[in-house]
Amino acid sequence: MSTTTPRRSTALETLEFDHLELWVGNAKQAAHYYCTAFGFEPVAYAGPETGIRGRSSYVVRQNDLTLVLTSTLLADGPIADHVKRHGDGVRDVALRTSDARDAFRAAVAGGARPLAEPAETDDDDGRTVVARIATFGDTVHTLIERTRYRGAWLPGYRPLTATMPPARPVGLSRIDHCVGNVGWGEMDRWCDYYAQALGFTQLIGFDDKDISTEYTALRSKVMQSPSGKVKLPINEPAEGLRRSQIEEYLDFYGGPGIQHVAIATTDIVDTVLALRANGVELLETPDSYYETLGERVGAIEEDVAVLRELSILVDKDDKGYMLQIFTKPLQDRPTLFFEIIQRRGSLSFGKGNFKALFVSIEQEQAKRGNL
Ligand code: FE2
């Protein structure tokens, strides 16, 4: 880590997750998938019918978690290039702030690469200010101020009343953390970037002794925003016997990007049952994991037999415990996936589960012939 003092700005202190924008090959179908499989509700739409040329964006929401799914209608341009290179993936981890102009000014003064100067837009429902900075790979952070906006989403959008089956929410509530994969030896540089540009500090670090199996290794540092509301672990590959899951991601994503988004629930058993009923594919956990669970985490409120049946993982720290499970990749490329997490006091990111989890991920990787 750099010794530079983290950047100070009132606007940066208010940063929190606003939404994720995915650039995808077919936003109409992706919106349907996230609604029917993950329980999101259609909220808003922008496209040719609303005066937006060349793209379609569908906004879907569940509690405090909002996804924007965007496709190009054209053969060329930034969205087409992004989808060709990366496949479907997270283009934008949008961060809400009380003052987008001030946040942008502070970030750029701290070394952030500016992509779009603050711009104010308005309609009958009020106004918003939006600016944009770059981060690793082709990923961006939109800085968004919407304190004076009362509409369903943003100016230029209309309510989305898609003909979809009634939403069946599965209890997903908000983003807990959002993880980036960067290239060999690049983790510290990007951690410094977040410290200097956005005032983030390091919460925890893991090295390859913590996170390794026979085949795969990685290093990770958890960076968090001044308020603690934005948690952003950054991973880099480390030397292992075979190609690690981080390398597999980098190969198929065509460089650094968002690896997984952890979504909080207040009842992981109910959420997992609902996701399974909707056909969501979740990673399985070797039975052997549960044989030593009691020794590792002590007494927990959940029935271990149920957790075993559903492949839910448990980890603990000195503040409590947490339960988590991971989906398989959300698209054909082995890139972006979701984590579902329920915290019962613990601030852990699942260090105690890394090994069990990676064995499971590697079984999938081997099936794809990429191990
Ligand atoms: Fe995670």
CSV table of C-alpha atoms in Angstrom, one decimal, residues 6-299:
chain,number,residue,atom,x,y,z
A,6,PRO,CA,-6.3,8.8,1.7
A,7,ARG,CA,-8.2,11.5,-0.2
A,8,ARG,CA,-10.7,13.5,1.9
A,9,SER,CA,-13.9,14.9,0.5
A,10,THR,CA,-17.4,15.1,2.0
A,11,ALA,CA,-18.8,13.7,-1.3
A,12,LEU,CA,-16.5,10.7,-1.2
A,13,GLU,CA,-17.5,10.0,2.4
A,14,THR,CA,-21.1,9.5,1.2
A,15,LEU,CA,-20.2,6.9,-1.5
A,16,GLU,CA,-22.5,3.9,-1.6
A,17,PHE,CA,-23.5,1.3,-4.3
A,18,ASP,CA,-26.1,2.7,-6.6
A,19,HIS,CA,-26.5,0.1,-9.3
A,20,LEU,CA,-24.5,-2.2,-11.6
A,21,GLU,CA,-24.8,-1.8,-15.4
A,22,LEU,CA,-24.1,-4.9,-17.4
A,23,TRP,CA,-23.3,-4.6,-21.1
A,24,VAL,CA,-24.7,-7.7,-22.7
A,25,GLY,CA,-25.4,-9.3,-26.1
A,26,ASN,CA,-29.2,-9.3,-25.7
A,27,ALA,CA,-30.5,-7.0,-22.9
A,28,LYS,CA,-34.2,-7.9,-23.6
A,29,GLN,CA,-33.5,-11.6,-22.9
A,30,ALA,CA,-31.0,-10.8,-20.0
A,31,ALA,CA,-33.7,-8.7,-18.3
A,32,HIS,CA,-36.1,-11.6,-18.6
A,33,TYR,CA,-33.5,-14.0,-17.1
A,34,TYR,CA,-32.7,-11.8,-14.1
A,35,CYS,CA,-36.4,-11.3,-13.4
A,36,THR,CA,-37.5,-14.9,-13.7
A,37,ALA,CA,-34.4,-16.6,-12.3
A,38,PHE,CA,-33.3,-14.1,-9.6
A,39,GLY,CA,-36.6,-12.5,-8.7
A,40,PHE,CA,-36.0,-8.9,-10.0
A,41,GLU,CA,-38.9,-6.7,-11.0
A,42,PRO,CA,-38.9,-4.6,-14.2
A,43,VAL,CA,-38.6,-0.9,-13.4
A,44,ALA,CA,-37.6,1.3,-16.3
A,45,TYR,CA,-36.5,1.2,-20.0
A,46,ALA,CA,-34.7,3.5,-22.4
A,47,GLY,CA,-34.2,2.9,-26.1
A,48,PRO,CA,-35.3,4.1,-29.5
A,49,GLU,CA,-38.9,4.5,-28.2
A,50,THR,CA,-37.7,7.0,-25.5
A,51,GLY,CA,-35.4,8.9,-27.9
A,52,ILE,CA,-32.2,7.0,-27.2
A,53,ARG,CA,-30.5,6.0,-30.4
A,54,GLY,CA,-28.5,2.9,-30.9
A,55,ARG,CA,-29.0,1.1,-27.5
A,56,SER,CA,-31.6,-0.4,-25.2
A,57,SER,CA,-31.3,-0.4,-21.4
A,58,TYR,CA,-33.6,-2.3,-19.0
A,59,VAL,CA,-33.6,-1.5,-15.3
A,60,VAL,CA,-34.6,-4.2,-12.9
A,61,ARG,CA,-34.7,-4.1,-9.2
A,62,GLN,CA,-35.1,-6.1,-6.0
A,63,ASN,CA,-35.1,-4.2,-2.7
A,64,ASP,CA,-32.0,-2.0,-2.8
A,65,LEU,CA,-30.3,-3.9,-5.6
A,66,THR,CA,-30.7,-2.5,-9.1
A,67,LEU,CA,-29.3,-3.8,-12.3
A,68,VAL,CA,-29.2,-2.1,-15.7
A,69,LEU,CA,-28.9,-4.4,-18.7
A,70,THR,CA,-27.8,-2.6,-21.8
A,71,SER,CA,-27.3,-3.8,-25.4
A,72,THR,CA,-26.3,-2.0,-28.6
A,73,LEU,CA,-28.5,-2.0,-31.6
A,74,LEU,CA,-25.5,-1.3,-33.8
A,75,ALA,CA,-22.6,-3.4,-35.3
A,76,ASP,CA,-19.9,-0.9,-34.0
A,77,GLY,CA,-19.3,1.3,-31.1
A,78,PRO,CA,-18.2,1.0,-27.5
A,79,ILE,CA,-20.9,-1.4,-26.4
A,80,ALA,CA,-20.4,-3.7,-29.4
A,81,ASP,CA,-16.6,-3.7,-28.8
A,82,HIS,CA,-17.1,-4.4,-25.1
A,83,VAL,CA,-19.4,-7.3,-25.7
A,84,LYS,CA,-17.1,-8.7,-28.4
A,85,ARG,CA,-14.1,-8.6,-26.1
A,86,HIS,CA,-15.6,-9.4,-22.8
A,87,GLY,CA,-18.8,-11.2,-23.4
A,88,ASP,CA,-21.6,-10.2,-21.0
A,89,GLY,CA,-20.2,-8.5,-18.0
A,90,VAL,CA,-20.3,-5.6,-15.5
A,91,ARG,CA,-19.3,-2.4,-17.3
A,92,ASP,CA,-20.2,0.0,-14.5
A,93,VAL,CA,-20.2,-0.2,-10.7
A,94,ALA,CA,-22.1,3.0,-10.2
A,95,LEU,CA,-21.6,4.8,-6.9
A,96,ARG,CA,-24.1,7.2,-5.4
A,97,THR,CA,-22.8,10.4,-3.8
A,98,SER,CA,-24.3,13.5,-2.3
A,99,ASP,CA,-22.3,15.7,-4.7
A,100,ALA,CA,-21.2,14.2,-8.0
A,101,ARG,CA,-19.2,17.3,-9.0
A,102,ASP,CA,-17.2,17.4,-5.8
A,103,ALA,CA,-16.7,13.6,-5.9
A,104,PHE,CA,-15.4,13.8,-9.5
A,105,ARG,CA,-13.2,16.7,-8.7
A,106,ALA,CA,-11.7,15.0,-5.7
A,107,ALA,CA,-11.2,11.7,-7.5
A,108,VAL,CA,-9.5,13.2,-10.5
A,109,ALA,CA,-7.3,15.3,-8.2
A,110,GLY,CA,-6.3,12.0,-6.6
A,111,GLY,CA,-5.3,10.4,-9.9
A,112,ALA,CA,-8.6,8.9,-11.2
A,113,ARG,CA,-8.8,8.8,-15.0
A,114,PRO,CA,-11.7,11.0,-16.0
A,115,LEU,CA,-14.1,9.6,-18.6
A,116,ALA,CA,-17.0,12.0,-18.5
A,117,GLU,CA,-17.2,15.4,-16.8
A,118,PRO,CA,-20.2,16.0,-14.4
A,119,ALA,CA,-23.3,16.6,-16.5
A,120,GLU,CA,-26.7,17.6,-15.2
A,121,THR,CA,-29.8,16.2,-16.8
A,122,ASP,CA,-33.4,16.8,-16.0
A,123,ASP,CA,-37.0,16.0,-16.8
A,124,ASP,CA,-40.4,16.6,-15.1
A,125,ASP,CA,-39.3,14.4,-12.1
A,126,GLY,CA,-36.3,16.5,-11.2
A,127,ARG,CA,-32.6,16.5,-12.0
A,128,THR,CA,-29.5,14.3,-11.6
A,129,VAL,CA,-25.8,14.9,-11.9
A,130,VAL,CA,-23.7,12.2,-13.4
A,131,ALA,CA,-19.9,11.9,-13.9
A,132,ARG,CA,-17.7,9.0,-14.8
A,133,ILE,CA,-14.2,7.7,-14.0
A,134,ALA,CA,-12.2,4.7,-15.2
A,135,THR,CA,-11.0,1.7,-13.1
A,136,PHE,CA,-9.4,-1.6,-14.0
A,137,GLY,CA,-9.8,-3.0,-17.4
A,138,ASP,CA,-12.7,-1.5,-19.3
A,139,THR,CA,-14.7,-1.2,-16.0
A,140,VAL,CA,-16.0,2.3,-15.0
A,141,HIS,CA,-17.5,4.0,-12.0
A,142,THR,CA,-20.3,6.4,-12.7
A,143,LEU,CA,-20.6,8.9,-9.8
A,144,ILE,CA,-24.3,9.7,-9.5
A,145,GLU,CA,-26.1,12.3,-7.5
A,146,ARG,CA,-29.9,11.8,-7.5
A,147,THR,CA,-30.9,13.6,-4.4
A,148,ARG,CA,-33.2,15.9,-6.4
A,149,TYR,CA,-34.8,13.2,-8.6
A,150,ARG,CA,-38.1,11.7,-7.9
A,151,GLY,CA,-38.6,9.6,-11.0
A,152,ALA,CA,-38.5,5.8,-11.3
A,153,TRP,CA,-34.9,5.8,-12.6
A,154,LEU,CA,-33.1,8.5,-14.5
A,155,PRO,CA,-34.1,11.2,-17.0
A,156,GLY,CA,-34.6,9.5,-20.4
A,157,TYR,CA,-36.2,6.4,-19.0
A,158,ARG,CA,-39.9,5.4,-18.9
A,159,PRO,CA,-41.5,2.8,-16.6
A,160,LEU,CA,-40.9,-0.7,-17.9
A,161,THR,CA,-44.1,-2.7,-18.0
A,162,ALA,CA,-42.7,-5.8,-19.7
A,163,THR,CA,-44.9,-8.8,-20.2
A,164,MET,CA,-43.2,-11.1,-17.7
A,165,PRO,CA,-44.7,-13.5,-15.2
A,166,PRO,CA,-45.4,-11.7,-11.9
A,167,ALA,CA,-42.1,-11.2,-10.1
A,168,ARG,CA,-41.3,-13.7,-7.3
A,169,PRO,CA,-38.6,-11.9,-5.2
A,170,VAL,CA,-36.1,-14.3,-3.7
A,171,GLY,CA,-35.0,-12.1,-0.8
A,172,LEU,CA,-32.0,-10.4,-2.4
A,173,SER,CA,-31.6,-7.1,-0.6
A,174,ARG,CA,-28.5,-5.2,-1.6
A,175,ILE,CA,-24.8,-5.4,-2.7
A,176,ASP,CA,-22.6,-6.6,0.1
A,177,HIS,CA,-19.4,-6.5,-1.9
A,178,CYS,CA,-18.2,-6.4,-5.4
A,179,VAL,CA,-15.0,-8.2,-6.4
A,180,GLY,CA,-12.5,-7.3,-9.2
A,181,ASN,CA,-9.9,-9.5,-10.8
A,182,VAL,CA,-6.8,-7.8,-12.0
A,183,GLY,CA,-3.7,-9.1,-13.8
A,184,TRP,CA,-0.4,-10.5,-12.4
A,185,GLY,CA,1.2,-8.1,-9.9
A,186,GLU,CA,-1.4,-5.4,-10.4
A,187,MET,CA,-3.3,-5.7,-7.1
A,188,ASP,CA,-1.3,-3.2,-5.1
A,189,ARG,CA,-1.4,-0.6,-7.9
A,190,TRP,CA,-5.2,-0.8,-8.0
A,191,CYS,CA,-5.6,-0.7,-4.2
A,192,ASP,CA,-3.5,2.5,-4.3
A,193,TYR,CA,-5.7,3.8,-7.0
A,194,TYR,CA,-8.8,3.4,-4.8
A,195,ALA,CA,-7.0,4.9,-1.8
A,196,GLN,CA,-5.7,7.9,-3.6
A,197,ALA,CA,-8.6,8.6,-5.9
A,198,LEU,CA,-11.6,7.7,-3.8
A,199,GLY,CA,-10.3,7.7,-0.2
A,200,PHE,CA,-10.7,3.9,0.3
A,201,THR,CA,-8.8,2.1,3.0
A,202,GLN,CA,-7.7,-1.6,3.2
A,203,LEU,CA,-10.0,-3.7,5.4
A,204,ILE,CA,-8.3,-7.1,5.1
A,205,GLY,CA,-5.7,-8.8,3.0
A,206,PHE,CA,-5.2,-12.5,2.1
A,207,ASP,CA,-2.1,-13.9,0.6
A,208,ASP,CA,-1.5,-17.1,-1.3
A,209,LYS,CA,-1.0,-19.1,1.8
A,210,ASP,CA,-4.6,-18.3,2.9
A,211,ILE,CA,-6.1,-18.9,-0.5
A,212,SER,CA,-4.6,-21.8,-2.3
A,213,THR,CA,-5.5,-25.4,-3.2
A,214,GLU,CA,-3.2,-27.9,-4.9
A,215,TYR,CA,-3.8,-26.1,-8.2
A,216,THR,CA,-4.8,-22.6,-7.7
A,217,ALA,CA,-3.6,-19.6,-5.8
A,218,LEU,CA,-4.5,-15.9,-5.5
A,219,ARG,CA,-3.9,-12.8,-3.5
A,220,SER,CA,-6.7,-10.5,-2.4
A,221,LYS,CA,-7.1,-7.2,-0.6
A,222,VAL,CA,-10.5,-5.9,0.6
A,223,MET,CA,-10.7,-2.1,0.0
A,224,GLN,CA,-13.6,-0.1,1.4
A,225,SER,CA,-15.0,3.4,1.0
A,226,PRO,CA,-14.8,6.0,3.8
A,227,SER,CA,-18.3,5.1,5.0
A,228,GLY,CA,-17.7,1.4,4.8
A,229,LYS,CA,-20.7,1.0,2.5
A,230,VAL,CA,-18.7,0.1,-0.6
A,231,LYS,CA,-16.6,-3.0,-0.1
A,232,LEU,CA,-14.4,-3.9,-3.1
A,233,PRO,CA,-12.0,-6.8,-2.8
A,234,ILE,CA,-9.4,-6.9,-5.5
A,235,ASN,CA,-7.8,-10.3,-6.5
A,236,GLU,CA,-4.7,-11.0,-8.5
A,237,PRO,CA,-3.5,-14.5,-9.5
A,238,ALA,CA,-0.6,-16.1,-7.7
A,239,GLU,CA,1.7,-19.0,-8.8
A,240,GLY,CA,0.0,-22.4,-8.6
A,241,LEU,CA,0.5,-25.8,-10.1
A,242,ARG,CA,-2.1,-25.2,-12.8
A,243,ARG,CA,-4.1,-22.3,-14.3
A,244,SER,CA,-5.9,-20.6,-11.4
A,245,GLN,CA,-9.6,-19.6,-11.6
A,246,ILE,CA,-8.4,-16.0,-11.7
A,247,GLU,CA,-6.3,-16.7,-14.8
A,248,GLU,CA,-9.3,-18.5,-16.3
A,249,TYR,CA,-11.4,-15.4,-15.7
A,250,LEU,CA,-8.7,-13.1,-17.2
A,251,ASP,CA,-8.4,-15.3,-20.3
A,252,PHE,CA,-12.1,-15.5,-21.0
A,253,TYR,CA,-13.0,-11.9,-19.9
A,254,GLY,CA,-10.1,-10.6,-22.0
A,255,GLY,CA,-8.5,-8.8,-19.1
A,256,PRO,CA,-9.4,-7.4,-15.7
A,257,GLY,CA,-13.0,-7.0,-14.6
A,258,ILE,CA,-15.7,-7.7,-12.1
A,259,GLN,CA,-15.5,-11.3,-11.0
A,260,HIS,CA,-18.4,-11.6,-8.6
A,261,VAL,CA,-21.1,-9.6,-6.9
A,262,ALA,CA,-22.0,-10.6,-3.4
A,263,ILE,CA,-25.7,-10.0,-2.7
A,264,ALA,CA,-27.1,-9.9,0.9
A,265,THR,CA,-30.1,-11.8,2.0
A,266,THR,CA,-31.7,-12.0,5.5
A,267,ASP,CA,-32.6,-15.7,5.1
A,268,ILE,CA,-30.2,-17.6,2.9
A,269,VAL,CA,-32.0,-20.9,3.2
A,270,ASP,CA,-35.2,-19.4,1.8
A,271,THR,CA,-33.3,-17.5,-0.9
A,272,VAL,CA,-31.5,-20.6,-2.0
A,273,LEU,CA,-34.6,-22.7,-2.1
A,274,ALA,CA,-36.3,-20.0,-4.2
A,275,LEU,CA,-33.3,-19.7,-6.6
A,276,ARG,CA,-33.2,-23.5,-7.0
A,277,ALA,CA,-36.9,-23.6,-7.8
A,278,ASN,CA,-36.3,-20.9,-10.4
A,279,GLY,CA,-33.6,-23.0,-12.0
A,280,VAL,CA,-30.5,-21.0,-10.9
A,281,GLU,CA,-27.3,-23.2,-11.0
A,282,LEU,CA,-25.4,-23.0,-7.7
A,283,LEU,CA,-22.0,-24.5,-6.9
A,284,GLU,CA,-22.0,-27.7,-5.0
A,285,THR,CA,-19.9,-28.3,-1.9
A,286,PRO,CA,-18.1,-31.6,-1.3
A,287,ASP,CA,-19.8,-33.6,1.5
A,288,SER,CA,-16.5,-33.7,3.4
A,289,TYR,CA,-16.9,-30.0,4.0
A,290,TYR,CA,-19.8,-30.6,6.4
A,291,GLU,CA,-18.0,-33.3,8.4
A,292,THR,CA,-15.7,-30.8,10.0
A,293,LEU,CA,-18.1,-27.8,10.0
A,294,GLY,CA,-19.0,-28.1,13.7
A,295,GLU,CA,-15.4,-28.0,14.8
A,296,ARG,CA,-14.6,-25.1,12.6
A,297,VAL,CA,-17.5,-22.7,13.4
A,298,GLY,CA,-19.1,-24.0,16.6
A,299,ALA,CA,-22.9,-23.7,17.3
